[in-house]
mmCIF file with all atom_site columns, C-alpha atoms in Angstrom:
data_model
loop_
_atom_site.group_PDB
_atom_site.id
_atom_site.type_symbol
_atom_site.label_atom_id
_atom_site.label_alt_id
_atom_site.label_comp_id
_atom_site.label_asym_id
_atom_site.label_entity_id
_atom_site.label_seq_id
_atom_site.pdbx_PDB_ins_code
_atom_site.Cartn_x
_atom_site.Cartn_y
_atom_site.Cartn_z
_atom_site.occupancy
_atom_site.B_iso_or_equiv
_atom_site.pdbx_formal_charge
_atom_site.auth_seq_id
_atom_site.auth_comp_id
_atom_site.auth_asym_id
_atom_site.auth_atom_id
_atom_site.pdbx_PDB_model_num
ATOM 1   C CA . UNK A 1 1   ? 51.371  14.331 -14.787 1.00 0.00 ? 127 UNK A CA 1
ATOM 2   C CA . UNK A 1 2   ? 50.118  16.090 -17.588 1.00 0.00 ? 128 UNK A CA 1
ATOM 3   C CA . UNK A 1 3   ? 46.852  14.934 -19.398 1.00 0.00 ? 129 UNK A CA 1
ATOM 4   C CA . UNK A 1 4   ? 46.612  14.933 -23.078 1.00 0.00 ? 130 UNK A CA 1
ATOM 5   C CA . UNK A 1 5   ? 44.823  18.234 -24.764 1.00 0.00 ? 131 UNK A CA 1
ATOM 6   C CA . UNK A 1 6   ? 41.226  17.935 -24.372 1.00 0.00 ? 132 UNK A CA 1
ATOM 7   C CA . UNK A 1 7   ? 41.111  15.268 -21.767 1.00 0.00 ? 133 UNK A CA 1
ATOM 8   C CA . UNK A 1 8   ? 39.502  17.788 -18.842 1.00 0.00 ? 134 UNK A CA 1
ATOM 9   C CA . UNK A 1 9   ? 36.973  19.002 -21.155 1.00 0.00 ? 135 UNK A CA 1
ATOM 10  C CA . UNK A 1 10  ? 36.130  15.442 -22.102 1.00 0.00 ? 136 UNK A CA 1
ATOM 11  C CA . UNK A 1 11  ? 35.602  14.439 -18.437 1.00 0.00 ? 137 UNK A CA 1
ATOM 12  C CA . UNK A 1 12  ? 33.544  17.628 -17.849 1.00 0.00 ? 138 UNK A CA 1
ATOM 13  C CA . UNK A 1 13  ? 31.331  17.016 -20.786 1.00 0.00 ? 139 UNK A CA 1
ATOM 14  C CA . UNK A 1 14  ? 30.765  13.347 -19.572 1.00 0.00 ? 140 UNK A CA 1
ATOM 15  C CA . UNK A 1 15  ? 29.987  14.429 -16.111 1.00 0.00 ? 141 UNK A CA 1
ATOM 16  C CA . UNK A 1 16  ? 27.341  16.740 -17.629 1.00 0.00 ? 142 UNK A CA 1
ATOM 17  C CA . UNK A 1 17  ? 26.171  13.844 -19.486 1.00 0.00 ? 143 UNK A CA 1
ATOM 18  C CA . UNK A 1 18  ? 26.018  11.599 -16.206 1.00 0.00 ? 144 UNK A CA 1
ATOM 19  C CA . UNK A 1 19  ? 24.192  14.502 -14.218 1.00 0.00 ? 145 UNK A CA 1
ATOM 20  C CA . UNK A 1 20  ? 21.503  14.865 -16.898 1.00 0.00 ? 146 UNK A CA 1
ATOM 21  C CA . UNK A 1 21  ? 21.011  11.014 -16.944 1.00 0.00 ? 147 UNK A CA 1
ATOM 22  C CA . UNK A 1 22  ? 20.692  10.994 -13.193 1.00 0.00 ? 148 UNK A CA 1
ATOM 23  C CA . UNK A 1 23  ? 17.886  13.708 -13.439 1.00 0.00 ? 149 UNK A CA 1
ATOM 24  C CA . UNK A 1 24  ? 16.149  11.943 -16.052 1.00 0.00 ? 150 UNK A CA 1
ATOM 25  C CA . UNK A 1 25  ? 16.100  8.734  -13.868 1.00 0.00 ? 151 UNK A CA 1
ATOM 26  C CA . UNK A 1 26  ? 14.994  10.624 -10.804 1.00 0.00 ? 152 UNK A CA 1
ATOM 27  C CA . UNK A 1 27  ? 12.147  11.918 -12.833 1.00 0.00 ? 153 UNK A CA 1
ATOM 28  C CA . UNK A 1 28  ? 11.255  8.778  -14.363 1.00 0.00 ? 154 UNK A CA 1
ATOM 29  C CA . UNK A 1 29  ? 11.322  7.190  -10.730 1.00 0.00 ? 155 UNK A CA 1
ATOM 30  C CA . UNK A 1 30  ? 8.750   9.816  -9.672  1.00 0.00 ? 156 UNK A CA 1
ATOM 31  C CA . UNK A 1 31  ? 6.454   9.332  -12.431 1.00 0.00 ? 157 UNK A CA 1
ATOM 32  C CA . UNK A 1 32  ? 6.510   5.696  -11.598 1.00 0.00 ? 158 UNK A CA 1
ATOM 33  C CA . UNK A 1 33  ? 5.994   6.207  -7.936  1.00 0.00 ? 159 UNK A CA 1
ATOM 34  C CA . UNK A 1 34  ? 2.832   8.366  -9.034  1.00 0.00 ? 160 UNK A CA 1
ATOM 35  C CA . UNK A 1 35  ? 1.538   6.021  -11.367 1.00 0.00 ? 161 UNK A CA 1
ATOM 36  C CA . UNK A 1 36  ? 1.927   3.302  -8.806  1.00 0.00 ? 162 UNK A CA 1
ATOM 37  C CA . UNK A 1 37  ? -0.004  5.225  -6.129  1.00 0.00 ? 163 UNK A CA 1
ATOM 38  C CA . UNK A 1 38  ? -2.809  6.054  -8.878  1.00 0.00 ? 164 UNK A CA 1
ATOM 39  C CA . UNK A 1 39  ? -3.190  2.266  -9.860  1.00 0.00 ? 165 UNK A CA 1
ATOM 40  C CA . UNK A 1 40  ? -3.545  1.480  -6.226  1.00 0.00 ? 166 UNK A CA 1
ATOM 41  C CA . UNK A 1 41  ? -6.115  4.046  -5.533  1.00 0.00 ? 167 UNK A CA 1
ATOM 42  C CA . UNK A 1 42  ? -7.936  2.651  -8.580  1.00 0.00 ? 168 UNK A CA 1
ATOM 43  C CA . UNK A 1 43  ? -7.965  -0.957 -7.192  1.00 0.00 ? 169 UNK A CA 1
ATOM 44  C CA . UNK A 1 44  ? -9.227  0.276  -4.000  1.00 0.00 ? 170 UNK A CA 1
ATOM 45  C CA . UNK A 1 45  ? -12.084 2.506  -5.464  1.00 0.00 ? 171 UNK A CA 1
ATOM 46  C CA . UNK A 1 46  ? -12.990 -0.741 -7.678  1.00 0.00 ? 172 UNK A CA 1
ATOM 47  C CA . UNK A 1 47  ? -13.022 -2.729 -4.425  1.00 0.00 ? 173 UNK A CA 1
ATOM 48  C CA . UNK A 1 48  ? -14.763 -0.619 -1.759  1.00 0.00 ? 174 UNK A CA 1
ATOM 49  C CA . UNK A 1 49  ? -18.713 0.501  -1.991  1.00 0.00 ? 175 UNK A CA 1
ATOM 50  C CA . UNK A 1 50  ? -18.641 3.014  0.764   1.00 0.00 ? 176 UNK A CA 1
ATOM 51  C CA . UNK A 1 51  ? -18.280 6.446  -0.876  1.00 0.00 ? 177 UNK A CA 1
ATOM 52  C CA . UNK A 1 52  ? -16.863 8.317  2.150   1.00 0.00 ? 178 UNK A CA 1
ATOM 53  C CA . UNK A 1 53  ? -14.160 5.604  2.338   1.00 0.00 ? 179 UNK A CA 1
ATOM 54  C CA . UNK A 1 54  ? -13.403 6.023  -1.367  1.00 0.00 ? 180 UNK A CA 1
ATOM 55  C CA . UNK A 1 55  ? -13.054 9.664  -1.112  1.00 0.00 ? 181 UNK A CA 1
ATOM 56  C CA . UNK A 1 56  ? -10.749 9.532  1.933   1.00 0.00 ? 182 UNK A CA 1
ATOM 57  C CA . UNK A 1 57  ? -8.873  7.272  -0.016  1.00 0.00 ? 183 UNK A CA 1
ATOM 58  C CA . UNK A 1 58  ? -8.573  9.500  -3.060  1.00 0.00 ? 184 UNK A CA 1
ATOM 59  C CA . UNK A 1 59  ? -7.938  12.370 -0.915  1.00 0.00 ? 185 UNK A CA 1
ATOM 60  C CA . UNK A 1 60  ? -5.116  10.486 0.883   1.00 0.00 ? 186 UNK A CA 1
ATOM 61  C CA . UNK A 1 61  ? -3.467  10.050 -2.365  1.00 0.00 ? 187 UNK A CA 1
ATOM 62  C CA . UNK A 1 62  ? -3.902  13.331 -3.660  1.00 0.00 ? 188 UNK A CA 1
ATOM 63  C CA . UNK A 1 63  ? -2.326  14.714 -0.372  1.00 0.00 ? 189 UNK A CA 1
ATOM 64  C CA . UNK A 1 64  ? 0.752   12.302 -0.828  1.00 0.00 ? 190 UNK A CA 1
ATOM 65  C CA . UNK A 1 65  ? 1.155   12.866 -4.613  1.00 0.00 ? 191 UNK A CA 1
ATOM 66  C CA . UNK A 1 66  ? 0.873   16.669 -4.403  1.00 0.00 ? 192 UNK A CA 1
ATOM 67  C CA . UNK A 1 67  ? 2.926   17.083 -1.348  1.00 0.00 ? 193 UNK A CA 1
ATOM 68  C CA . UNK A 1 68  ? 0.086   18.892 0.437   1.00 0.00 ? 194 UNK A CA 1
ATOM 69  C CA . UNK A 1 69  ? -0.464  19.196 4.247   1.00 0.00 ? 195 UNK A CA 1
ATOM 70  C CA . UNK A 1 70  ? -4.342  19.043 4.146   1.00 0.00 ? 196 UNK A CA 1
ATOM 71  C CA . UNK A 1 71  ? -6.933  18.149 1.534   1.00 0.00 ? 197 UNK A CA 1
ATOM 72  C CA . UNK A 1 72  ? -10.722 18.654 1.301   1.00 0.00 ? 198 UNK A CA 1
ATOM 73  C CA . UNK A 1 73  ? -13.391 17.636 -0.991  1.00 0.00 ? 199 UNK A CA 1
ATOM 74  C CA . UNK A 1 74  ? -16.260 20.081 -1.331  1.00 0.00 ? 200 UNK A CA 1
ATOM 75  C CA . UNK A 1 75  ? -19.369 18.755 -3.065  1.00 0.00 ? 201 UNK A CA 1
ATOM 76  C CA . UNK A 1 76  ? -22.574 20.592 -3.946  1.00 0.00 ? 202 UNK A CA 1
ATOM 77  C CA . UNK A 1 77  ? -25.484 19.542 -2.079  1.00 0.00 ? 203 UNK A CA 1
ATOM 78  C CA . UNK A 1 78  ? -28.267 18.212 -4.317  1.00 0.00 ? 204 UNK A CA 1
ATOM 79  C CA . UNK A 1 79  ? -31.210 19.605 -2.484  1.00 0.00 ? 205 UNK A CA 1
ATOM 80  C CA . UNK A 1 80  ? -29.842 22.969 -1.311  1.00 0.00 ? 206 UNK A CA 1
ATOM 81  C CA . UNK A 1 81  ? -27.492 23.687 -3.954  1.00 0.00 ? 207 UNK A CA 1
ATOM 82  C CA . UNK A 1 82  ? -25.025 24.829 -1.365  1.00 0.00 ? 208 UNK A CA 1
ATOM 83  C CA . UNK A 1 83  ? -21.302 23.845 -1.166  1.00 0.00 ? 209 UNK A CA 1
ATOM 84  C CA . UNK A 1 84  ? -20.561 21.352 1.779   1.00 0.00 ? 210 UNK A CA 1
ATOM 85  C CA . UNK A 1 85  ? -17.489 20.112 2.926   1.00 0.00 ? 211 UNK A CA 1
ATOM 86  C CA . UNK A 1 86  ? -17.578 16.187 2.656   1.00 0.00 ? 212 UNK A CA 1
ATOM 87  C CA . UNK A 1 87  ? -14.000 15.037 3.236   1.00 0.00 ? 213 UNK A CA 1
ATOM 88  C CA . UNK A 1 88  ? -11.156 16.697 5.274   1.00 0.00 ? 214 UNK A CA 1
ATOM 89  C CA . UNK A 1 89  ? -7.800  15.035 5.728   1.00 0.00 ? 215 UNK A CA 1
ATOM 90  C CA . UNK A 1 90  ? -4.648  15.639 6.742   1.00 0.00 ? 216 UNK A CA 1
ATOM 91  C CA . UNK A 1 91  ? -0.916  14.512 5.957   1.00 0.00 ? 217 UNK A CA 1
ATOM 92  C CA . UNK A 1 92  ? -1.037  11.585 8.508   1.00 0.00 ? 218 UNK A CA 1
ATOM 93  C CA . UNK A 1 93  ? -4.167  10.120 6.681   1.00 0.00 ? 219 UNK A CA 1
ATOM 94  C CA . UNK A 1 94  ? -6.573  11.325 9.467   1.00 0.00 ? 220 UNK A CA 1
ATOM 95  C CA . UNK A 1 95  ? -9.935  12.845 9.080   1.00 0.00 ? 221 UNK A CA 1
ATOM 96  C CA . UNK A 1 96  ? -9.765  16.708 10.172  1.00 0.00 ? 222 UNK A CA 1
ATOM 97  C CA . UNK A 1 97  ? -12.760 17.725 12.503  1.00 0.00 ? 223 UNK A CA 1
ATOM 98  C CA . UNK A 1 98  ? -14.742 20.482 11.081  1.00 0.00 ? 224 UNK A CA 1
ATOM 99  C CA . UNK A 1 99  ? -13.602 22.942 14.363  1.00 0.00 ? 225 UNK A CA 1
ATOM 100 C CA . UNK A 1 100 ? -10.002 22.452 12.974  1.00 0.00 ? 226 UNK A CA 1
ATOM 101 C CA . UNK A 1 101 ? -10.335 23.164 9.247   1.00 0.00 ? 227 UNK A CA 1
ATOM 102 C CA . UNK A 1 102 ? -7.692  25.548 8.033   1.00 0.00 ? 228 UNK A CA 1
ATOM 103 C CA . UNK A 1 103 ? -9.090  26.264 4.427   1.00 0.00 ? 229 UNK A CA 1
ATOM 104 C CA . UNK A 1 104 ? -9.259  29.484 2.158   1.00 0.00 ? 230 UNK A CA 1
ATOM 105 C CA . UNK A 1 105 ? -13.147 29.606 1.739   1.00 0.00 ? 231 UNK A CA 1
ATOM 106 C CA . UNK A 1 106 ? -12.494 32.430 -0.555  1.00 0.00 ? 232 UNK A CA 1
ATOM 107 C CA . UNK A 1 107 ? -10.609 30.325 -2.839  1.00 0.00 ? 233 UNK A CA 1
ATOM 108 C CA . UNK A 1 108 ? -12.924 27.194 -2.736  1.00 0.00 ? 234 UNK A CA 1
ATOM 109 C CA . UNK A 1 109 ? -15.870 29.783 -3.386  1.00 0.00 ? 235 UNK A CA 1
ATOM 110 C CA . UNK A 1 110 ? -14.093 31.480 -6.397  1.00 0.00 ? 236 UNK A CA 1
ATOM 111 C CA . UNK A 1 111 ? -13.486 27.804 -7.930  1.00 0.00 ? 237 UNK A CA 1
ATOM 112 C CA . UNK A 1 112 ? -16.959 26.717 -7.423  1.00 0.00 ? 238 UNK A CA 1
ATOM 113 C CA . UNK A 1 113 ? -18.474 29.947 -8.815  1.00 0.00 ? 239 UNK A CA 1
ATOM 114 C CA . UNK A 1 114 ? -16.015 30.205 -11.901 1.00 0.00 ? 240 UNK A CA 1
ATOM 115 C CA . UNK A 1 115 ? -15.100 26.718 -12.751 1.00 0.00 ? 241 UNK A CA 1
ATOM 116 C CA . UNK A 1 116 ? -11.568 27.545 -13.090 1.00 0.00 ? 242 UNK A CA 1
ATOM 117 C CA . UNK A 1 117 ? -8.617  25.969 -11.065 1.00 0.00 ? 243 UNK A CA 1
ATOM 118 C CA . UNK A 1 118 ? -6.522  28.037 -8.805  1.00 0.00 ? 244 UNK A CA 1
ATOM 119 C CA . UNK A 1 119 ? -2.675  27.609 -8.283  1.00 0.00 ? 245 UNK A CA 1
ATOM 120 C CA . UNK A 1 120 ? -0.710  30.145 -6.003  1.00 0.00 ? 246 UNK A CA 1
ATOM 121 C CA . UNK A 1 121 ? 2.581   29.514 -5.126  1.00 0.00 ? 247 UNK A CA 1
ATOM 122 C CA . UNK A 1 122 ? 2.408   31.929 -2.258  1.00 0.00 ? 248 UNK A CA 1
ATOM 123 C CA . UNK A 1 123 ? -0.998  33.026 -1.432  1.00 0.00 ? 249 UNK A CA 1
ATOM 124 C CA . UNK A 1 124 ? -0.021  35.597 1.326   1.00 0.00 ? 250 UNK A CA 1
ATOM 125 C CA . UNK A 1 125 ? 1.812   37.430 -1.921  1.00 0.00 ? 251 UNK A CA 1
ATOM 126 C CA . UNK A 1 126 ? -0.726  36.796 -4.322  1.00 0.00 ? 252 UNK A CA 1
ATOM 127 C CA . UNK A 1 127 ? -2.523  39.919 -5.182  1.00 0.00 ? 253 UNK A CA 1
ATOM 128 C CA . UNK A 1 128 ? -5.673  38.092 -6.018  1.00 0.00 ? 254 UNK A CA 1
ATOM 129 C CA . UNK A 1 129 ? -5.883  36.509 -2.652  1.00 0.00 ? 255 UNK A CA 1
ATOM 130 C CA . UNK A 1 130 ? -3.707  38.157 -0.087  1.00 0.00 ? 256 UNK A CA 1
ATOM 131 C CA . UNK A 1 131 ? -6.553  40.274 1.245   1.00 0.00 ? 257 UNK A CA 1
ATOM 132 C CA . UNK A 1 132 ? -8.435  37.273 2.176   1.00 0.00 ? 258 UNK A CA 1
ATOM 133 C CA . UNK A 1 133 ? -9.056  36.861 5.836   1.00 0.00 ? 259 UNK A CA 1
ATOM 134 C CA . UNK A 1 134 ? -8.666  33.065 5.941   1.00 0.00 ? 260 UNK A CA 1
ATOM 135 C CA . UNK A 1 135 ? -5.203  33.337 4.107   1.00 0.00 ? 261 UNK A CA 1
ATOM 136 C CA . UNK A 1 136 ? -3.839  35.807 6.426   1.00 0.00 ? 262 UNK A CA 1
ATOM 137 C CA . UNK A 1 137 ? -5.247  34.225 9.651   1.00 0.00 ? 263 UNK A CA 1
ATOM 138 C CA . UNK A 1 138 ? -4.247  30.820 8.732   1.00 0.00 ? 264 UNK A CA 1
ATOM 139 C CA . UNK A 1 139 ? -0.756  31.756 7.150   1.00 0.00 ? 265 UNK A CA 1
ATOM 140 C CA . UNK A 1 140 ? -1.837  29.919 3.937   1.00 0.00 ? 266 UNK A CA 1
ATOM 141 C CA . UNK A 1 141 ? 1.011   29.516 1.328   1.00 0.00 ? 267 UNK A CA 1
ATOM 142 C CA . UNK A 1 142 ? 0.728   27.218 -1.656  1.00 0.00 ? 268 UNK A CA 1
ATOM 143 C CA . UNK A 1 143 ? -2.723  26.359 -2.529  1.00 0.00 ? 269 UNK A CA 1
ATOM 144 C CA . UNK A 1 144 ? -4.176  24.412 -5.310  1.00 0.00 ? 270 UNK A CA 1
ATOM 145 C CA . UNK A 1 145 ? -8.261  24.137 -5.825  1.00 0.00 ? 271 UNK A CA 1
ATOM 146 C CA . UNK A 1 146 ? -9.555  22.423 -9.023  1.00 0.00 ? 272 UNK A CA 1
ATOM 147 C CA . UNK A 1 147 ? -13.365 22.241 -9.671  1.00 0.00 ? 273 UNK A CA 1
ATOM 148 C CA . UNK A 1 148 ? -15.136 18.804 -10.051 1.00 0.00 ? 274 UNK A CA 1
ATOM 149 C CA . UNK A 1 149 ? -17.064 19.226 -13.311 1.00 0.00 ? 275 UNK A CA 1
ATOM 150 C CA . UNK A 1 150 ? -19.919 16.811 -14.456 1.00 0.00 ? 276 UNK A CA 1
ATOM 151 C CA . UNK A 1 151 ? -21.942 17.856 -17.346 1.00 0.00 ? 277 UNK A CA 1
ATOM 152 C CA . UNK A 1 152 ? -20.615 21.420 -17.546 1.00 0.00 ? 278 UNK A CA 1
ATOM 153 C CA . UNK A 1 153 ? -21.687 21.943 -13.832 1.00 0.00 ? 279 UNK A CA 1
ATOM 154 C CA . UNK A 1 154 ? -19.455 22.432 -10.933 1.00 0.00 ? 280 UNK A CA 1
ATOM 155 C CA . UNK A 1 155 ? -20.245 19.649 -8.679  1.00 0.00 ? 281 UNK A CA 1
ATOM 156 C CA . UNK A 1 156 ? -17.564 20.253 -6.250  1.00 0.00 ? 282 UNK A CA 1
ATOM 157 C CA . UNK A 1 157 ? -13.892 21.551 -5.361  1.00 0.00 ? 283 UNK A CA 1
ATOM 158 C CA . UNK A 1 158 ? -10.657 19.469 -4.452  1.00 0.00 ? 284 UNK A CA 1
ATOM 159 C CA . UNK A 1 159 ? -8.623  21.755 -2.507  1.00 0.00 ? 285 UNK A CA 1
ATOM 160 C CA . UNK A 1 160 ? -5.239  21.122 -1.029  1.00 0.00 ? 286 UNK A CA 1
ATOM 161 C CA . UNK A 1 161 ? -2.575  23.376 0.500   1.00 0.00 ? 287 UNK A CA 1
ATOM 162 C CA . UNK A 1 162 ? 0.858   23.615 2.388   1.00 0.00 ? 288 UNK A CA 1
ATOM 163 C CA . UNK A 1 163 ? 1.464   26.363 5.002   1.00 0.00 ? 289 UNK A CA 1
ATOM 164 C CA . UNK A 1 164 ? 5.160   25.625 5.379   1.00 0.00 ? 290 UNK A CA 1
ATOM 165 C CA . UNK A 1 165 ? 6.383   25.619 1.756   1.00 0.00 ? 291 UNK A CA 1
ATOM 166 C CA . UNK A 1 166 ? 5.653   27.751 -1.166  1.00 0.00 ? 292 UNK A CA 1
ATOM 167 C CA . UNK A 1 167 ? 5.491   26.793 -4.660  1.00 0.00 ? 293 UNK A CA 1
ATOM 168 C CA . UNK A 1 168 ? 4.756   23.154 -3.664  1.00 0.00 ? 294 UNK A CA 1
ATOM 169 C CA . UNK A 1 169 ? 2.466   22.465 -6.812  1.00 0.00 ? 295 UNK A CA 1
ATOM 170 C CA . UNK A 1 170 ? 3.211   22.656 -10.184 1.00 0.00 ? 296 UNK A CA 1
#
């Protein structure tokens, strides 16, 4: 059976357009999922009075949306000025005991001091952080750390990571 000239090219172009449409729909669905999660978190924040409960919920949402294994919120102590871990959560929405923290304090300290976010797709290969003892010891890969800034002052750091996959955060 023979097809009219150009028919096969027409089918290929149609397939490419369908693939592009499928990718756009997938991207829109992901964005919608993220927006719903943020809306749910906003509702929870508005309905809760306990700060730790709110921070736990926020961290659980950040971990889920980012694809992280763990997440930490580090806040500056009002009296001492020192950074202290306030929230530590894992992928299963459980609190992590301080003795089981797996975190790059080098990166947390860097973000707290500079006020600049850090995104590394593979911390073990990143020349800025590959020599850090915690990164080597814990085999950390994808790390995202963002400063919390109030009135031009770094008041804390949100830190998430993933040891299994590199380039998790974009």
